[in-house]
């Protein structure tokens, strides 16, 4: 008999409709009268298009979202939103833009509508993160959970294949760690398994034809379910490691997740037979970690942390960071085991 507690988050998802129409509908539901659109520079055209569609209630675009949500960009965005007298924001883009939206919601306590254009999954969680210096602080706060999330597969149709694959593996990492989380429940088991199946099928389709809207729709559906699994559970060693690598060394988020996941899975699944069985069934392979690595590499993902620009002299610092405080993990985490995982990931050793 397994005991569990499940608490559902108040999340509203609109899937499949054209983003501009759906965003306007959601803002009307919220009674918003002055709306700022937040994005990164590379998604500025998309943000401007949404701002134009908002007509009179659109009061500006802030296009200064940056990777890992630096505190300085949060200050600039907050000032911009305050000066425009906004009562709601639309965050459009990848996890960086959505993360900025959450940070603004935390500062100003106003509602956010999220329009994700990657598979990172941040829109489904009440977790915020802000980087101060070389440290990323995170926390949970119900105020940062977007009031509505608009998933429009057309917006990911142009996501380059390389980003699609690594972002997809970022989502898969949420599902893998949810499946051995201490607070796994039957609902999360279903969400994580189905999310991973959908993402793998979607990525296989995208690998064949980048612009295939059905495949994009499937991968975005996977991103939703994997993100919801992240929002409903406690993450373990894999997320802790990637958080340290990203925050401290500024390594790219999705790529880091993709490289590290198979090594942590190989380590943790030895102590998580339920998760191992589920993953073996989904992947059709008795060695899920090796199969994940094979799929990612087959779809063109980077092989090693060295390739991502990491210097191996940083390994001791990351080991110290990751082992400084205890946290949930199916298997005891020692300095030696973390060092071995990092060494293998650094060199891109086969799983
Ligand atoms: P990102 O937002 O920086 O996007 C990655 C790259 O994709 C960028 O170069 C961006 O310009 C490009 N891009 C985005 N959409 C595109 C599109 N439609 N077409 C072409 N290019 C596009 O990074 P990410 O991987 O989406 O998210 C990573 C961030 O999200 C990290 O800061 C991470 O910590 C955070 N995150 C937070 C949570 C949470 O629950 N708080 C969950 C997952 C990720």
PDB file of N, CA and C in Angstrom, residues 171-218:
ATOM      1  N   UNK A 171      11.953  18.890 -20.420  1.00  0.00           N
ATOM      2  CA  UNK A 171      10.614  18.456 -19.976  1.00  0.00           C
ATOM      3  C   UNK A 171      10.644  17.001 -19.498  1.00  0.00           C
ATOM      4  N   UNK A 172      11.339  16.151 -20.260  1.00  0.00           N
ATOM      5  CA  UNK A 172      11.423  14.728 -19.890  1.00  0.00           C
ATOM      6  C   UNK A 172      12.096  14.573 -18.521  1.00  0.00           C
ATOM      7  N   UNK A 173      13.061  15.439 -18.237  1.00  0.00           N
ATOM      8  CA  UNK A 173      13.732  15.385 -16.930  1.00  0.00           C
ATOM      9  C   UNK A 173      12.733  15.629 -15.795  1.00  0.00           C
ATOM     10  N   UNK A 174      11.757  16.511 -16.028  1.00  0.00           N
ATOM     11  CA  UNK A 174      10.731  16.745 -14.992  1.00  0.00           C
ATOM     12  C   UNK A 174       9.947  15.451 -14.751  1.00  0.00           C
ATOM     13  N   UNK A 175       9.595  14.775 -15.850  1.00  0.00           N
ATOM     14  CA  UNK A 175       8.802  13.544 -15.733  1.00  0.00           C
ATOM     15  C   UNK A 175       9.601  12.456 -15.019  1.00  0.00           C
ATOM     16  N   UNK A 176      10.877  12.305 -15.397  1.00  0.00           N
ATOM     17  CA  UNK A 176      11.707  11.254 -14.786  1.00  0.00           C
ATOM     18  C   UNK A 176      11.801  11.472 -13.278  1.00  0.00           C
ATOM     19  N   UNK A 177      12.088  12.712 -12.873  1.00  0.00           N
ATOM     20  CA  UNK A 177      12.253  12.940 -11.426  1.00  0.00           C
ATOM     21  C   UNK A 177      10.908  12.906 -10.691  1.00  0.00           C
ATOM     22  N   UNK A 178       9.817  13.223 -11.387  1.00  0.00           N
ATOM     23  CA  UNK A 178       8.495  13.096 -10.757  1.00  0.00           C
ATOM     24  C   UNK A 178       8.188  11.630 -10.460  1.00  0.00           C
ATOM     25  N   UNK A 179       8.643  10.740 -11.348  1.00  0.00           N
ATOM     26  CA  UNK A 179       8.317   9.315 -11.201  1.00  0.00           C
ATOM     27  C   UNK A 179       9.006   8.672  -9.995  1.00  0.00           C
ATOM     28  N   UNK A 180      10.087   9.289  -9.482  1.00  0.00           N
ATOM     29  CA  UNK A 180      10.657   8.775  -8.227  1.00  0.00           C
ATOM     30  C   UNK A 180      10.602   9.809  -7.102  1.00  0.00           C
ATOM     31  N   UNK A 181       9.741  10.808  -7.255  1.00  0.00           N
ATOM     32  CA  UNK A 181       9.632  11.853  -6.228  1.00  0.00           C
ATOM     33  C   UNK A 181       8.991  11.283  -4.956  1.00  0.00           C
ATOM     34  N   UNK A 182       9.347  11.830  -3.785  1.00  0.00           N
ATOM     35  CA  UNK A 182       8.744  11.337  -2.542  1.00  0.00           C
ATOM     36  C   UNK A 182       7.241  11.596  -2.494  1.00  0.00           C
ATOM     37  N   UNK A 183       6.770  12.619  -3.233  1.00  0.00           N
ATOM     38  CA  UNK A 183       5.352  12.948  -3.232  1.00  0.00           C
ATOM     39  C   UNK A 183       4.658  12.519  -4.536  1.00  0.00           C
ATOM     40  N   UNK A 184       5.173  11.456  -5.142  1.00  0.00           N
ATOM     41  CA  UNK A 184       4.495  10.894  -6.327  1.00  0.00           C
ATOM     42  C   UNK A 184       3.101  10.417  -5.909  1.00  0.00           C
ATOM     43  N   UNK A 185       2.120  10.694  -6.751  1.00  0.00           N
ATOM     44  CA  UNK A 185       0.747  10.240  -6.494  1.00  0.00           C
ATOM     45  C   UNK A 185       0.216   9.640  -7.797  1.00  0.00           C
ATOM     46  N   UNK A 186      -0.921   8.932  -7.752  1.00  0.00           N
ATOM     47  CA  UNK A 186      -1.414   8.305  -8.991  1.00  0.00           C
ATOM     48  C   UNK A 186      -1.647   9.303 -10.122  1.00  0.00           C
ATOM     49  N   UNK A 187      -2.098  10.517  -9.790  1.00  0.00           N
ATOM     50  CA  UNK A 187      -2.342  11.512 -10.843  1.00  0.00           C
ATOM     51  C   UNK A 187      -1.028  11.923 -11.495  1.00  0.00           C
ATOM     52  N   UNK A 188      -0.021  12.162 -10.681  1.00  0.00           N
ATOM     53  CA  UNK A 188       1.284  12.559 -11.237  1.00  0.00           C
ATOM     54  C   UNK A 188       1.883  11.404 -12.048  1.00  0.00           C
ATOM     55  N   UNK A 189       1.681  10.183 -11.561  1.00  0.00           N
ATOM     56  CA  UNK A 189       2.180   9.012 -12.305  1.00  0.00           C
ATOM     57  C   UNK A 189       1.616   9.031 -13.734  1.00  0.00           C
ATOM     58  N   UNK A 190       0.316   9.319 -13.839  1.00  0.00           N
ATOM     59  CA  UNK A 190      -0.326   9.353 -15.156  1.00  0.00           C
ATOM     60  C   UNK A 190       0.191  10.542 -15.970  1.00  0.00           C
ATOM     61  N   UNK A 191       0.260  11.717 -15.331  1.00  0.00           N
ATOM     62  CA  UNK A 191       0.696  12.929 -16.058  1.00  0.00           C
ATOM     63  C   UNK A 191       2.128  12.763 -16.564  1.00  0.00           C
ATOM     64  N   UNK A 192       3.010  12.281 -15.687  1.00  0.00           N
ATOM     65  CA  UNK A 192       4.423  12.178 -16.070  1.00  0.00           C
ATOM     66  C   UNK A 192       4.610  11.137 -17.170  1.00  0.00           C
ATOM     67  N   UNK A 193       3.933   9.998 -17.041  1.00  0.00           N
ATOM     68  CA  UNK A 193       4.088   8.935 -18.047  1.00  0.00           C
ATOM     69  C   UNK A 193       3.542   9.403 -19.397  1.00  0.00           C
ATOM     70  N   UNK A 194       2.350   9.969 -19.369  1.00  0.00           N
ATOM     71  CA  UNK A 194       1.735  10.415 -20.629  1.00  0.00           C
ATOM     72  C   UNK A 194       2.517  11.598 -21.222  1.00  0.00           C
ATOM     73  N   UNK A 195       3.007  12.493 -20.347  1.00  0.00           N
ATOM     74  CA  UNK A 195       3.795  13.627 -20.823  1.00  0.00           C
ATOM     75  C   UNK A 195       5.059  13.157 -21.536  1.00  0.00           C
ATOM     76  N   UNK A 196       5.695  12.159 -20.943  1.00  0.00           N
ATOM     77  CA  UNK A 196       6.931  11.664 -21.550  1.00  0.00           C
ATOM     78  C   UNK A 196       6.647  10.949 -22.873  1.00  0.00           C
ATOM     79  N   UNK A 197       5.582  10.148 -22.893  1.00  0.00           N
ATOM     80  CA  UNK A 197       5.219   9.469 -24.156  1.00  0.00           C
ATOM     81  C   UNK A 197       4.952  10.498 -25.257  1.00  0.00           C
ATOM     82  N   UNK A 198       4.165  11.531 -24.916  1.00  0.00           N
ATOM     83  CA  UNK A 198       3.805  12.544 -25.913  1.00  0.00           C
ATOM     84  C   UNK A 198       5.049  13.288 -26.393  1.00  0.00           C
ATOM     85  N   UNK A 199       5.939  13.628 -25.439  1.00  0.00           N
ATOM     86  CA  UNK A 199       7.147  14.366 -25.833  1.00  0.00           C
ATOM     87  C   UNK A 199       8.025  13.519 -26.749  1.00  0.00           C
ATOM     88  N   UNK A 200       8.213  12.252 -26.406  1.00  0.00           N
ATOM     89  CA  UNK A 200       9.071  11.398 -27.241  1.00  0.00           C
ATOM     90  C   UNK A 200       8.480  11.232 -28.636  1.00  0.00           C
ATOM     91  N   UNK A 201       7.161  11.042 -28.706  1.00  0.00           N
ATOM     92  CA  UNK A 201       6.517  10.893 -30.017  1.00  0.00           C
ATOM     93  C   UNK A 201       6.630  12.198 -30.802  1.00  0.00           C
ATOM     94  N   UNK A 202       6.418  13.323 -30.111  1.00  0.00           N
ATOM     95  CA  UNK A 202       6.508  14.625 -30.765  1.00  0.00           C
ATOM     96  C   UNK A 202       7.912  14.885 -31.291  1.00  0.00           C
ATOM     97  N   UNK A 203       8.928  14.599 -30.472  1.00  0.00           N
ATOM     98  CA  UNK A 203      10.312  14.848 -30.903  1.00  0.00           C
ATOM     99  C   UNK A 203      10.693  13.954 -32.082  1.00  0.00           C
ATOM    100  N   UNK A 204      10.202  12.722 -32.065  1.00  0.00           N
ATOM    101  CA  UNK A 204      10.490  11.825 -33.199  1.00  0.00           C
ATOM    102  C   UNK A 204       9.899  12.417 -34.477  1.00  0.00           C
ATOM    103  N   UNK A 205       8.698  12.977 -34.373  1.00  0.00           N
ATOM    104  CA  UNK A 205       8.058  13.608 -35.537  1.00  0.00           C
ATOM    105  C   UNK A 205       8.809  14.853 -35.981  1.00  0.00           C
ATOM    106  N   UNK A 206       9.242  15.661 -35.006  1.00  0.00           N
ATOM    107  CA  UNK A 206       9.980  16.899 -35.325  1.00  0.00           C
ATOM    108  C   UNK A 206      11.318  16.549 -35.990  1.00  0.00           C
ATOM    109  N   UNK A 207      11.935  15.439 -35.550  1.00  0.00           N
ATOM    110  CA  UNK A 207      13.215  15.031 -36.152  1.00  0.00           C
ATOM    111  C   UNK A 207      13.024  14.706 -37.627  1.00  0.00           C
ATOM    112  N   UNK A 208      11.860  14.175 -37.971  1.00  0.00           N
ATOM    113  CA  UNK A 208      11.606  13.850 -39.383  1.00  0.00           C
ATOM    114  C   UNK A 208      11.208  15.071 -40.193  1.00  0.00           C
ATOM    115  N   UNK A 209      10.349  15.898 -39.604  1.00  0.00           N
ATOM    116  CA  UNK A 209       9.875  17.090 -40.316  1.00  0.00           C
ATOM    117  C   UNK A 209       9.676  18.208 -39.305  1.00  0.00           C
ATOM    118  N   UNK A 210      10.619  19.172 -39.314  1.00  0.00           N
ATOM    119  CA  UNK A 210      10.632  20.225 -38.293  1.00  0.00           C
ATOM    120  C   UNK A 210       9.308  20.980 -38.163  1.00  0.00           C
ATOM    121  N   UNK A 211       8.649  21.192 -39.306  1.00  0.00           N
ATOM    122  CA  UNK A 211       7.445  22.032 -39.270  1.00  0.00           C
ATOM    123  C   UNK A 211       6.144  21.255 -39.099  1.00  0.00           C
ATOM    124  N   UNK A 212       6.217  19.952 -38.820  1.00  0.00           N
ATOM    125  CA  UNK A 212       5.022  19.109 -38.708  1.00  0.00           C
ATOM    126  C   UNK A 212       4.174  19.563 -37.503  1.00  0.00           C
ATOM    127  N   UNK A 213       3.019  20.162 -37.799  1.00  0.00           N
ATOM    128  CA  UNK A 213       2.212  20.764 -36.732  1.00  0.00           C
ATOM    129  C   UNK A 213       1.628  19.717 -35.783  1.00  0.00           C
ATOM    130  N   UNK A 214       1.338  18.528 -36.293  1.00  0.00           N
ATOM    131  CA  UNK A 214       0.835  17.455 -35.420  1.00  0.00           C
ATOM    132  C   UNK A 214       1.905  17.057 -34.411  1.00  0.00           C
ATOM    133  N   UNK A 215       3.144  16.914 -34.909  1.00  0.00           N
ATOM    134  CA  UNK A 215       4.253  16.546 -34.015  1.00  0.00           C
ATOM    135  C   UNK A 215       4.490  17.667 -32.995  1.00  0.00           C
ATOM    136  N   UNK A 216       4.392  18.909 -33.439  1.00  0.00           N
ATOM    137  CA  UNK A 216       4.582  20.053 -32.541  1.00  0.00           C
ATOM    138  C   UNK A 216       3.497  20.073 -31.469  1.00  0.00           C
ATOM    139  N   UNK A 217       2.287  19.750 -31.894  1.00  0.00           N
ATOM    140  CA  UNK A 217       1.172  19.740 -30.968  1.00  0.00           C
ATOM    141  C   UNK A 217       1.387  18.652 -29.905  1.00  0.00           C
ATOM    142  N   UNK A 218       1.877  17.494 -30.352  1.00  0.00           N
ATOM    143  CA  UNK A 218       2.127  16.388 -29.437  1.00  0.00           C
ATOM    144  C   UNK A 218       3.244  16.758 -28.443  1.00  0.00           C
TER     145      UNK A 218
END
